[in-house]
mmCIF file of C-alpha atoms in Angstrom:
data_model
loop_
_atom_site.group_PDB
_atom_site.id
_atom_site.type_symbol
_atom_site.label_atom_id
_atom_site.label_comp_id
_atom_site.label_asym_id
_atom_site.label_seq_id
_atom_site.Cartn_x
_atom_site.Cartn_y
_atom_site.Cartn_z
ATOM 1 C CA MET E 16 78.562 25.296 93.659
ATOM 2 C CA SER E 17 80.731 28.125 94.867
ATOM 3 C CA SER E 18 80.530 31.541 93.317
ATOM 4 C CA PRO E 19 83.570 32.741 91.378
ATOM 5 C CA VAL E 20 86.032 34.842 93.280
ATOM 6 C CA ARG E 21 86.403 38.303 91.869
ATOM 7 C CA ASN E 22 89.781 40.033 91.972
ATOM 8 C CA ARG E 23 89.481 43.369 93.720
ATOM 9 C CA VAL E 24 92.110 46.132 93.661
ATOM 10 C CA PRO E 25 92.243 48.057 96.933
ATOM 11 C CA GLN E 26 91.138 51.634 96.310
ATOM 12 C CA THR E 27 93.542 53.306 98.710
ATOM 13 C CA GLU E 28 93.907 56.485 96.576
ATOM 14 C CA PRO E 29 92.302 57.772 93.366
ATOM 15 C CA THR E 30 93.875 56.772 90.082
ATOM 16 C CA LEU E 31 95.439 59.344 87.756
ATOM 17 C CA SER E 32 92.572 59.104 85.284
ATOM 18 C CA ALA E 33 90.030 59.640 88.051
ATOM 19 C CA THR E 34 91.934 62.650 89.302
ATOM 20 C CA LEU E 35 92.119 64.165 85.819
ATOM 21 C CA ALA E 36 88.453 63.508 85.215
ATOM 22 C CA LYS E 37 87.588 65.078 88.505
ATOM 23 C CA HIS E 38 89.557 68.283 87.819
ATOM 24 C CA VAL E 39 88.776 68.623 84.122
ATOM 25 C CA GLY E 40 85.125 68.032 84.578
ATOM 26 C CA ALA E 41 84.783 70.116 87.724
ATOM 27 C CA PRO E 42 82.583 73.201 87.352
ATOM 28 C CA PRO E 43 84.291 76.616 87.757
ATOM 29 C CA ALA E 44 84.206 78.316 91.097
ATOM 30 C CA PRO E 45 81.154 80.508 91.701
ATOM 31 C CA PRO E 46 81.605 84.249 91.006
ATOM 32 C CA ALA E 47 81.253 85.057 94.703
ATOM 33 C CA VAL E 48 84.142 82.720 95.549
ATOM 34 C CA ARG E 49 86.328 84.274 92.837
ATOM 35 C CA ARG E 50 85.541 87.771 94.097
ATOM 36 C CA GLN E 51 86.418 86.794 97.644
ATOM 37 C CA SER E 52 89.677 85.272 96.445
ATOM 38 C CA ARG E 53 90.635 88.415 94.517
ATOM 39 C CA ALA E 54 89.721 90.593 97.501
ATOM 40 C CA ALA E 55 91.871 88.446 99.789
ATOM 41 C CA LEU E 56 94.836 88.701 97.420
ATOM 42 C CA ARG E 57 94.442 92.474 97.149
ATOM 43 C CA ALA E 58 94.193 92.831 100.923
ATOM 44 C CA ALA E 59 97.340 90.741 101.356
ATOM 45 C CA GLY E 60 99.128 92.867 98.759
ATOM 46 C CA LEU E 61 98.041 96.054 100.515
ATOM 47 C CA ALA E 62 99.325 94.729 103.842
ATOM 48 C CA ALA E 63 102.661 93.887 102.215
ATOM 49 C CA SER E 64 102.775 97.395 100.721
ATOM 50 C CA VAL E 65 102.232 98.909 104.182
ATOM 51 C CA LEU E 66 105.159 96.878 105.513
ATOM 52 C CA LEU E 67 107.302 98.090 102.606
ATOM 53 C CA LEU E 68 106.313 101.679 103.368
ATOM 54 C CA ALA E 69 107.232 101.229 107.021
ATOM 55 C CA ALA E 70 110.648 99.884 106.006
ATOM 56 C CA VAL E 71 111.304 102.820 103.657
ATOM 57 C CA ALA E 72 110.179 105.300 106.342
ATOM 58 C CA VAL E 73 112.635 103.767 108.810
ATOM 59 C CA LEU E 74 115.338 103.962 106.145
ATOM 60 C CA SER E 75 114.516 107.630 105.556
ATOM 61 C CA ILE E 76 114.993 108.398 109.258
ATOM 62 C CA ALA E 77 118.138 106.271 109.573
ATOM 63 C CA VAL E 78 119.985 107.378 106.418
ATOM 64 C CA GLY E 79 120.976 110.927 105.597
ATOM 65 C CA ALA E 80 123.653 113.106 104.112
ATOM 66 C CA LYS E 81 125.423 112.871 107.483
ATOM 67 C CA GLN E 82 126.226 109.275 108.375
ATOM 68 C CA LEU E 83 125.027 108.244 111.826
ATOM 69 C CA PRO E 84 125.125 104.779 113.402
ATOM 70 C CA LEU E 85 121.702 103.189 113.842
ATOM 71 C CA THR E 86 122.165 103.136 117.608
ATOM 72 C CA ASP E 87 122.711 106.909 117.617
ATOM 73 C CA VAL E 88 119.640 107.450 115.429
ATOM 74 C CA TRP E 89 117.535 105.322 117.760
ATOM 75 C CA GLN E 90 118.855 107.159 120.798
ATOM 76 C CA GLY E 91 118.204 110.507 119.129
ATOM 77 C CA LEU E 92 114.631 109.425 118.400
ATOM 78 C CA LEU E 93 113.850 108.539 122.013
ATOM 79 C CA ASP E 94 116.220 110.505 124.255
ATOM 80 C CA ARG E 95 115.805 114.289 124.482
ATOM 81 C CA ASP E 96 119.269 114.668 125.958
ATOM 82 C CA ALA E 97 120.998 112.799 123.129
ATOM 83 C CA ALA E 98 123.291 114.781 120.833
ATOM 84 C CA GLU E 99 121.417 113.508 117.768
ATOM 85 C CA TYR E 100 117.963 114.475 119.087
ATOM 86 C CA ALA E 101 117.903 117.761 117.134
ATOM 87 C CA VAL E 102 119.035 116.093 113.896
ATOM 88 C CA VAL E 103 116.409 113.361 114.115
ATOM 89 C CA HIS E 104 113.441 115.391 115.391
ATOM 90 C CA ARG E 105 113.984 118.682 113.577
ATOM 91 C CA MET E 106 115.275 117.388 110.252
ATOM 92 C CA ARG E 107 114.855 113.697 109.474
ATOM 93 C CA LEU E 108 111.525 112.978 111.150
ATOM 94 C CA PRO E 109 109.677 116.009 109.665
ATOM 95 C CA ARG E 110 111.256 115.232 106.299
ATOM 96 C CA THR E 111 109.995 111.657 106.440
ATOM 97 C CA LEU E 112 106.493 112.713 107.534
ATOM 98 C CA LEU E 113 106.301 115.299 104.760
ATOM 99 C CA GLY E 114 107.463 112.692 102.238
ATOM 100 C CA LEU E 115 104.704 110.338 103.416
ATOM 101 C CA LEU E 116 102.029 113.015 103.104
ATOM 102 C CA ALA E 117 103.245 114.511 99.823
ATOM 103 C CA GLY E 118 103.769 111.110 98.198
ATOM 104 C CA ALA E 119 100.285 109.924 99.146
ATOM 105 C CA SER E 120 98.790 113.220 97.943
ATOM 106 C CA LEU E 121 100.504 113.155 94.552
ATOM 107 C CA GLY E 122 99.786 109.455 93.955
ATOM 108 C CA VAL E 123 96.086 109.712 94.801
ATOM 109 C CA ALA E 124 95.723 112.978 92.861
ATOM 110 C CA GLY E 125 97.212 111.354 89.761
ATOM 111 C CA ALA E 126 94.902 108.346 90.052
ATOM 112 C CA VAL E 127 91.687 110.364 90.388
ATOM 113 C CA MET E 128 92.778 112.717 87.585
ATOM 114 C CA GLN E 129 93.333 109.768 85.259
ATOM 115 C CA ALA E 130 89.951 108.317 86.217
ATOM 116 C CA LEU E 131 88.059 111.606 85.825
ATOM 117 C CA THR E 132 89.608 112.580 82.483
ATOM 118 C CA ARG E 133 89.993 108.990 81.188
ATOM 119 C CA ASN E 134 93.466 110.047 80.147
ATOM 120 C CA PRO E 135 96.382 107.711 80.984
ATOM 121 C CA LEU E 136 98.772 110.687 80.816
ATOM 122 C CA ALA E 137 96.879 112.799 83.355
ATOM 123 C CA ASP E 138 99.215 113.951 86.101
ATOM 124 C CA PRO E 139 99.465 117.000 88.382
ATOM 125 C CA GLY E 140 102.679 117.945 86.579
ATOM 126 C CA LEU E 141 101.786 117.225 82.979
ATOM 127 C CA LEU E 142 98.351 118.870 83.116
ATOM 128 C CA GLY E 143 99.659 122.079 84.650
ATOM 129 C CA ILE E 144 98.190 121.758 88.167
ATOM 130 C CA ASN E 145 101.588 122.020 89.837
ATOM 131 C CA ALA E 146 102.490 124.861 87.460
ATOM 132 C CA GLY E 147 99.382 126.768 88.547
ATOM 133 C CA ALA E 148 100.291 126.346 92.203
ATOM 134 C CA SER E 149 103.870 127.405 91.445
ATOM 135 C CA ALA E 150 102.733 130.493 89.528
ATOM 136 C CA ALA E 151 100.469 131.544 92.396
ATOM 137 C CA VAL E 152 103.269 131.071 94.935
ATOM 138 C CA ALA E 153 105.660 133.066 92.718
ATOM 139 C CA SER E 154 103.069 135.850 92.492
ATOM 140 C CA GLY E 155 102.717 135.870 96.270
ATOM 141 C CA ALA E 156 106.476 136.112 96.668
ATOM 142 C CA LEU E 157 106.733 138.933 94.119
ATOM 143 C CA LEU E 158 103.755 141.031 95.209
ATOM 144 C CA PHE E 159 103.529 140.386 98.946
ATOM 145 C CA GLY E 160 106.916 138.923 99.916
ATOM 146 C CA ILE E 161 105.325 135.625 100.970
ATOM 147 C CA GLY E 162 108.043 133.094 101.772
ATOM 148 C CA GLY E 163 106.789 130.731 104.482
ATOM 149 C CA VAL E 164 104.698 127.633 103.917
ATOM 150 C CA SER E 165 101.826 129.017 106.002
ATOM 151 C CA GLY E 166 101.411 131.793 103.448
ATOM 152 C CA GLN E 167 102.381 129.816 100.382
ATOM 153 C CA VAL E 168 99.767 127.129 100.920
ATOM 154 C CA TRP E 169 96.841 129.517 100.346
ATOM 155 C CA PHE E 170 98.326 130.855 97.122
ATOM 156 C CA ALA E 171 99.144 127.313 96.001
ATOM 157 C CA LEU E 172 95.587 126.122 96.647
ATOM 158 C CA LEU E 173 94.165 129.045 94.713
ATOM 159 C CA GLY E 174 96.503 128.475 91.756
ATOM 160 C CA ALA E 175 95.812 124.737 91.702
ATOM 161 C CA ALA E 176 92.044 125.318 91.777
ATOM 162 C CA VAL E 177 92.096 127.874 88.964
ATOM 163 C CA VAL E 178 94.271 125.752 86.679
ATOM 164 C CA THR E 179 92.331 122.549 87.396
ATOM 165 C CA ALA E 180 89.098 124.248 86.378
ATOM 166 C CA ALA E 181 90.789 125.919 83.383
ATOM 167 C CA VAL E 182 92.266 122.672 82.032
ATOM 168 C CA TYR E 183 88.946 120.895 82.410
ATOM 169 C CA ALA E 184 87.039 123.747 80.735
ATOM 170 C CA VAL E 185 89.511 124.293 77.894
ATOM 171 C CA GLY E 186 89.728 120.548 77.336
ATOM 172 C CA GLY E 187 85.994 120.355 76.660
ATOM 173 C CA GLY E 188 84.337 119.886 80.048
ATOM 174 C CA ARG E 189 82.057 116.863 80.033
ATOM 175 C CA GLY E 190 82.964 116.178 76.402
ATOM 176 C CA ALA E 191 86.697 116.378 77.051
ATOM 177 C CA THR E 192 88.935 113.919 75.239
ATOM 178 C CA PRO E 193 92.363 112.745 76.440
ATOM 179 C CA ALA E 194 94.066 114.524 73.527
ATOM 180 C CA ARG E 195 92.357 117.875 74.214
ATOM 181 C CA LEU E 196 93.097 117.675 77.933
ATOM 182 C CA ALA E 197 96.747 116.845 77.265
ATOM 183 C CA LEU E 198 97.062 119.770 74.834
ATOM 184 C CA ALA E 199 95.327 122.195 77.204
ATOM 185 C CA GLY E 200 97.502 121.061 80.100
ATOM 186 C CA ALA E 201 100.709 121.294 78.072
ATOM 187 C CA ALA E 202 99.874 124.819 76.893
ATOM 188 C CA LEU E 203 99.024 126.069 80.389
ATOM 189 C CA ASN E 204 102.028 124.256 81.848
ATOM 190 C CA ALA E 205 104.458 125.969 79.450
ATOM 191 C CA THR E 206 102.845 129.388 79.913
ATOM 192 C CA LEU E 207 102.810 129.261 83.695
ATOM 193 C CA TYR E 208 106.355 127.978 84.100
ATOM 194 C CA SER E 209 107.532 130.728 81.736
ATOM 195 C CA TYR E 210 105.807 133.189 84.044
ATOM 196 C CA VAL E 211 107.524 131.658 87.098
ATOM 197 C CA SER E 212 110.913 131.937 85.372
ATOM 198 C CA ALA E 213 110.205 135.567 84.481
ATOM 199 C CA VAL E 214 109.296 136.379 88.101
ATOM 200 C CA MET E 215 112.490 134.773 89.351
ATOM 201 C CA LEU E 216 114.614 136.711 86.842
ATOM 202 C CA MET E 217 112.961 140.056 87.540
ATOM 203 C CA ASP E 218 113.116 139.921 91.318
ATOM 204 C CA THR E 219 116.314 138.906 93.139
ATOM 205 C CA ALA E 220 114.577 138.270 96.446
ATOM 206 C CA SER E 221 112.014 135.986 94.756
ATOM 207 C CA LEU E 222 114.858 134.185 92.996
ATOM 208 C CA GLU E 223 116.539 133.364 96.303
ATOM 209 C CA ARG E 224 113.281 132.171 97.874
ATOM 210 C CA LEU E 225 112.113 130.078 94.929
ATOM 211 C CA ARG E 226 115.365 128.807 93.402
ATOM 212 C CA PHE E 227 115.468 125.489 95.249
ATOM 213 C CA TRP E 228 111.723 125.275 95.838
ATOM 214 C CA THR E 229 110.953 125.133 92.090
ATOM 215 C CA VAL E 230 113.126 122.016 91.710
ATOM 216 C CA GLY E 231 111.039 120.047 94.213
ATOM 217 C CA SER E 232 112.595 119.180 97.551
ATOM 218 C CA LEU E 233 111.903 117.778 101.005
ATOM 219 C CA ALA E 234 115.042 119.339 102.480
ATOM 220 C CA SER E 235 113.258 122.353 103.962
ATOM 221 C CA ALA E 236 110.765 120.253 105.901
ATOM 222 C CA GLU E 237 110.221 121.448 109.459
ATOM 223 C CA PRO E 238 107.610 120.522 112.088
ATOM 224 C CA PRO E 239 105.558 123.715 111.384
ATOM 225 C CA THR E 240 105.583 122.845 107.665
ATOM 226 C CA VAL E 241 104.092 119.415 108.345
ATOM 227 C CA ARG E 242 101.504 120.826 110.737
ATOM 228 C CA THR E 243 100.457 123.460 108.192
ATOM 229 C CA VAL E 244 99.891 121.203 105.185
ATOM 230 C CA ALA E 245 98.737 118.012 106.918
ATOM 231 C CA PRO E 246 95.072 119.098 107.375
ATOM 232 C CA PHE E 247 94.731 120.044 103.691
ATOM 233 C CA MET E 248 96.307 116.779 102.509
ATOM 234 C CA ALA E 249 94.216 114.700 104.924
ATOM 235 C CA ALA E 250 91.020 116.394 103.761
ATOM 236 C CA GLY E 251 91.941 115.831 100.115
ATOM 237 C CA LEU E 252 92.672 112.153 100.728
ATOM 238 C CA LEU E 253 89.356 111.665 102.533
ATOM 239 C CA VAL E 254 87.390 113.339 99.730
ATOM 240 C CA ALA E 255 89.177 111.252 97.081
ATOM 241 C CA LEU E 256 88.522 107.994 98.938
ATOM 242 C CA ALA E 257 84.878 108.970 99.500
ATOM 243 C CA VAL E 258 84.205 109.403 95.763
ATOM 244 C CA ALA E 259 85.967 106.182 94.702
ATOM 245 C CA ARG E 260 82.736 104.202 94.215
ATOM 246 C CA PRO E 261 80.754 106.907 92.324
ATOM 247 C CA LEU E 262 83.861 107.677 90.233
ATOM 248 C CA ASN E 263 83.899 104.003 89.233
ATOM 249 C CA ALA E 264 80.326 104.402 88.065
ATOM 250 C CA LEU E 265 81.178 107.601 86.192
ATOM 251 C CA ALA E 266 83.625 105.646 84.029
ATOM 252 C CA LEU E 267 80.586 103.937 82.460
ATOM 253 C CA GLY E 268 79.140 107.273 81.303
ATOM 254 C CA ASP E 269 76.837 109.839 82.870
ATOM 255 C CA ASP E 270 73.598 107.960 82.120
ATOM 256 C CA ALA E 271 74.865 104.689 83.550
ATOM 257 C CA ALA E 272 76.258 106.540 86.573
ATOM 258 C CA ARG E 273 72.866 108.119 87.260
ATOM 259 C CA ALA E 274 71.216 104.727 86.940
ATOM 260 C CA LEU E 275 73.619 103.425 89.585
ATOM 261 C CA GLY E 276 72.746 106.279 91.931
ATOM 262 C CA ALA E 277 75.720 108.585 91.313
ATOM 263 C CA ARG E 278 75.439 112.308 90.644
ATOM 264 C CA PRO E 279 77.994 113.149 87.936
ATOM 265 C CA ALA E 280 78.178 116.904 88.562
ATOM 266 C CA LEU E 281 78.682 116.407 92.296
ATOM 267 C CA VAL E 282 81.307 113.701 91.711
ATOM 268 C CA ARG E 283 83.279 115.931 89.332
ATOM 269 C CA SER E 284 83.144 118.823 91.782
ATOM 270 C CA ALA E 285 84.359 116.596 94.610
ATOM 271 C CA VAL E 286 87.232 115.280 92.479
ATOM 272 C CA ILE E 287 88.300 118.814 91.531
ATOM 273 C CA LEU E 288 88.196 119.767 95.232
ATOM 274 C CA ALA E 289 90.341 116.747 96.139
ATOM 275 C CA ILE E 290 92.870 117.514 93.382
ATOM 276 C CA THR E 291 93.078 121.138 94.492
ATOM 277 C CA LEU E 292 93.708 120.239 98.133
ATOM 278 C CA LEU E 293 96.214 117.497 97.381
ATOM 279 C CA CYS E 294 98.244 119.219 94.672
ATOM 280 C CA GLY E 295 98.085 122.665 96.230
ATOM 281 C CA ALA E 296 99.283 121.549 99.657
ATOM 282 C CA ALA E 297 101.977 119.232 98.275
ATOM 283 C CA THR E 298 103.320 121.907 95.925
ATOM 284 C CA ALA E 299 103.307 124.576 98.646
ATOM 285 C CA ALA E 300 105.378 122.366 100.942
ATOM 286 C CA CYS E 301 107.718 120.615 98.505
ATOM 287 C CA GLY E 302 107.603 122.486 95.211
ATOM 288 C CA PRO E 303 106.535 120.858 91.931
ATOM 289 C CA ILE E 304 107.529 117.160 91.904
ATOM 290 C CA VAL E 305 106.931 115.294 88.650
ATOM 291 C CA PHE E 306 106.245 111.679 87.648
ATOM 292 C CA VAL E 307 105.010 110.448 91.045
ATOM 293 C CA GLY E 308 101.353 111.064 90.205
ATOM 294 C CA LEU E 309 101.827 109.748 86.667
ATOM 295 C CA LEU E 310 103.882 106.640 87.285
ATOM 296 C CA VAL E 311 102.477 105.109 90.465
ATOM 297 C CA PRO E 312 98.831 104.670 89.286
ATOM 298 C CA HIS E 313 100.059 102.755 86.214
ATOM 299 C CA LEU E 314 102.221 100.459 88.331
ATOM 300 C CA VAL E 315 99.373 99.904 90.790
ATOM 301 C CA ARG E 316 96.745 99.352 88.103
ATOM 302 C CA ALA E 317 98.657 96.267 86.962
ATOM 303 C CA LEU E 318 98.033 94.805 90.437
ATOM 304 C CA THR E 319 94.516 95.972 91.252
ATOM 305 C CA GLY E 320 92.817 96.680 87.943
ATOM 306 C CA PRO E 321 90.781 99.872 87.430
ATOM 307 C CA ASP E 322 88.673 99.592 90.607
ATOM 308 C CA LEU E 323 89.364 102.828 92.473
ATOM 309 C CA ARG E 324 88.290 101.336 95.780
ATOM 310 C CA TRP E 325 91.540 99.361 95.700
ATOM 311 C CA LEU E 326 93.580 101.570 93.391
ATOM 312 C CA LEU E 327 93.490 104.651 95.631
ATOM 313 C CA PRO E 328 94.598 102.926 98.869
ATOM 314 C CA TYR E 329 97.436 101.235 96.985
ATOM 315 C CA CYS E 330 98.516 104.593 95.502
ATOM 316 C CA ALA E 331 98.345 106.236 98.929
ATOM 317 C CA VAL E 332 100.781 103.609 100.234
ATOM 318 C CA LEU E 333 103.134 103.017 97.293
ATOM 319 C CA ALA E 334 103.551 106.619 96.083
ATOM 320 C CA PRO E 335 105.302 107.590 99.363
ATOM 321 C CA VAL E 336 107.530 104.539 98.885
ATOM 322 C CA LEU E 337 108.669 105.985 95.554
ATOM 323 C CA LEU E 338 109.069 109.539 96.862
ATOM 324 C CA LEU E 339 110.914 108.618 100.066
ATOM 325 C CA GLY E 340 113.067 106.103 98.196
ATOM 326 C CA ALA E 341 114.053 108.802 95.701
ATOM 327 C CA ASP E 342 114.803 111.203 98.555
ATOM 328 C CA VAL E 343 117.047 108.681 100.327
ATOM 329 C CA LEU E 344 118.800 107.935 97.038
ATOM 330 C CA GLY E 345 119.449 111.635 96.482
ATOM 331 C CA ARG E 346 120.938 111.965 99.959
ATOM 332 C CA VAL E 347 123.235 108.961 99.515
ATOM 333 C CA LEU E 348 124.475 109.565 95.971
ATOM 334 C CA SER E 349 125.946 113.021 96.529
ATOM 335 C CA ARG E 350 127.273 112.967 100.088
ATOM 336 C CA PRO E 351 128.150 115.233 101.853
ATOM 337 C CA GLY E 352 125.636 117.247 99.798
ATOM 338 C CA GLU E 353 122.393 115.908 98.335
ATOM 339 C CA LEU E 354 120.327 115.790 95.156
ATOM 340 C CA GLN E 355 116.850 117.305 95.388
ATOM 341 C CA VAL E 356 114.091 114.701 95.243
ATOM 342 C CA GLY E 357 112.459 116.457 92.271
ATOM 343 C CA LEU E 358 115.621 115.863 90.217
ATOM 344 C CA VAL E 359 115.775 112.189 91.213
ATOM 345 C CA THR E 360 112.134 111.498 90.348
ATOM 346 C CA ALA E 361 112.525 113.309 87.010
ATOM 347 C CA VAL E 362 115.693 111.422 86.054
ATOM 348 C CA ALA E 363 114.478 108.016 87.243
ATOM 349 C CA GLY E 364 110.777 108.411 86.421
ATOM 350 C CA GLY E 365 111.198 109.279 82.753
ATOM 351 C CA PRO E 366 113.060 106.102 81.684
ATOM 352 C CA LEU E 367 110.832 103.933 83.877
ATOM 353 C CA PHE E 368 107.674 105.335 82.305
ATOM 354 C CA LEU E 369 109.133 104.847 78.823
ATOM 355 C CA TRP E 370 109.842 101.229 79.761
ATOM 356 C CA LEU E 371 106.212 100.776 80.806
ATOM 357 C CA VAL E 372 105.060 102.257 77.489
ATOM 358 C CA LEU E 373 107.352 99.977 75.476
ATOM 359 C CA ARG E 374 106.202 96.945 77.446
ATOM 360 C CA GLY E 375 102.573 97.880 76.708
ATOM 361 C CA ARG E 376 101.646 98.221 80.386
ATOM 362 C CA VAL E 377 100.224 101.712 80.160
ATOM 363 C CA ALA E 378 96.494 101.179 79.839
ATOM 364 C CA HIS E 379 93.506 103.464 79.866
ATOM 365 C CA PRO E 380 92.025 103.888 83.334
#
């Protein structure tokens, strides 16, 4: 007696129900795999940001108040005998390099200030750091006739250091709250800028030297300017990047930070040193430029989260994109003249930050 023949369906591919059961019932990926995936996405985003920065830097060299064909710009960049060599190497290239350095300095300074003070409104402009540097430079111009960047940078560093320490102390030191820091910074900011205005009104020579500088500009960039401020900015960036991990731990509180091996007093001192170097050098070279240090960390935080090990490199790359983009826009909009970059960032940064606030994307660091 033969056995019954069973009908078999060829299993060439899984059925829909099997596929759903497989995916619904599958366990979640291990934490290590998720961390690696997030790190890969952040690294890819950082690489894309570097490419964007390179494109904006090329645009900054190629576009100016005076229209030049791209072939002439390229020839002026490479050929010493070209007619455009002086324009490219003495004006546009130093201007672009200074924009890269100043943008990175202001973006990183804003990020570490927000992390240290736990204040989402912390910014070199809003907390009076730029005002302190400006007041010191104005004093140097009034008392000693200091006008060049090589002399201004030392006064700017001193003013930035004094005001950084003053805001932190007046705001409560270790027990500082965001509201107290904002109030202390606003009070010092108003007082110091009133002093700068008084110096400019009292002394005609100081007025001529500081009139355009106080607006915030990259137009006066020269190779000696870049060489003077670059070491200070580079040192500030290195210090800020070095304290990224312990500053992450400090966000959990002093006791938790000590348990994780961080030294809170040393971390705070290093952050204040980094802020002084970055803001002082940037203000000495470009004047006080607002909103770059405030806006960029909030935009970046939406991509990276609060981890400063990723936040600071992103700020160092994307803040120059904003500053150089604003500078190019100012050169194009008012040809044959130009708008100072400080005016462009103030006009464009204010509405953009208000939009972030209304969309609920401004979060505590």
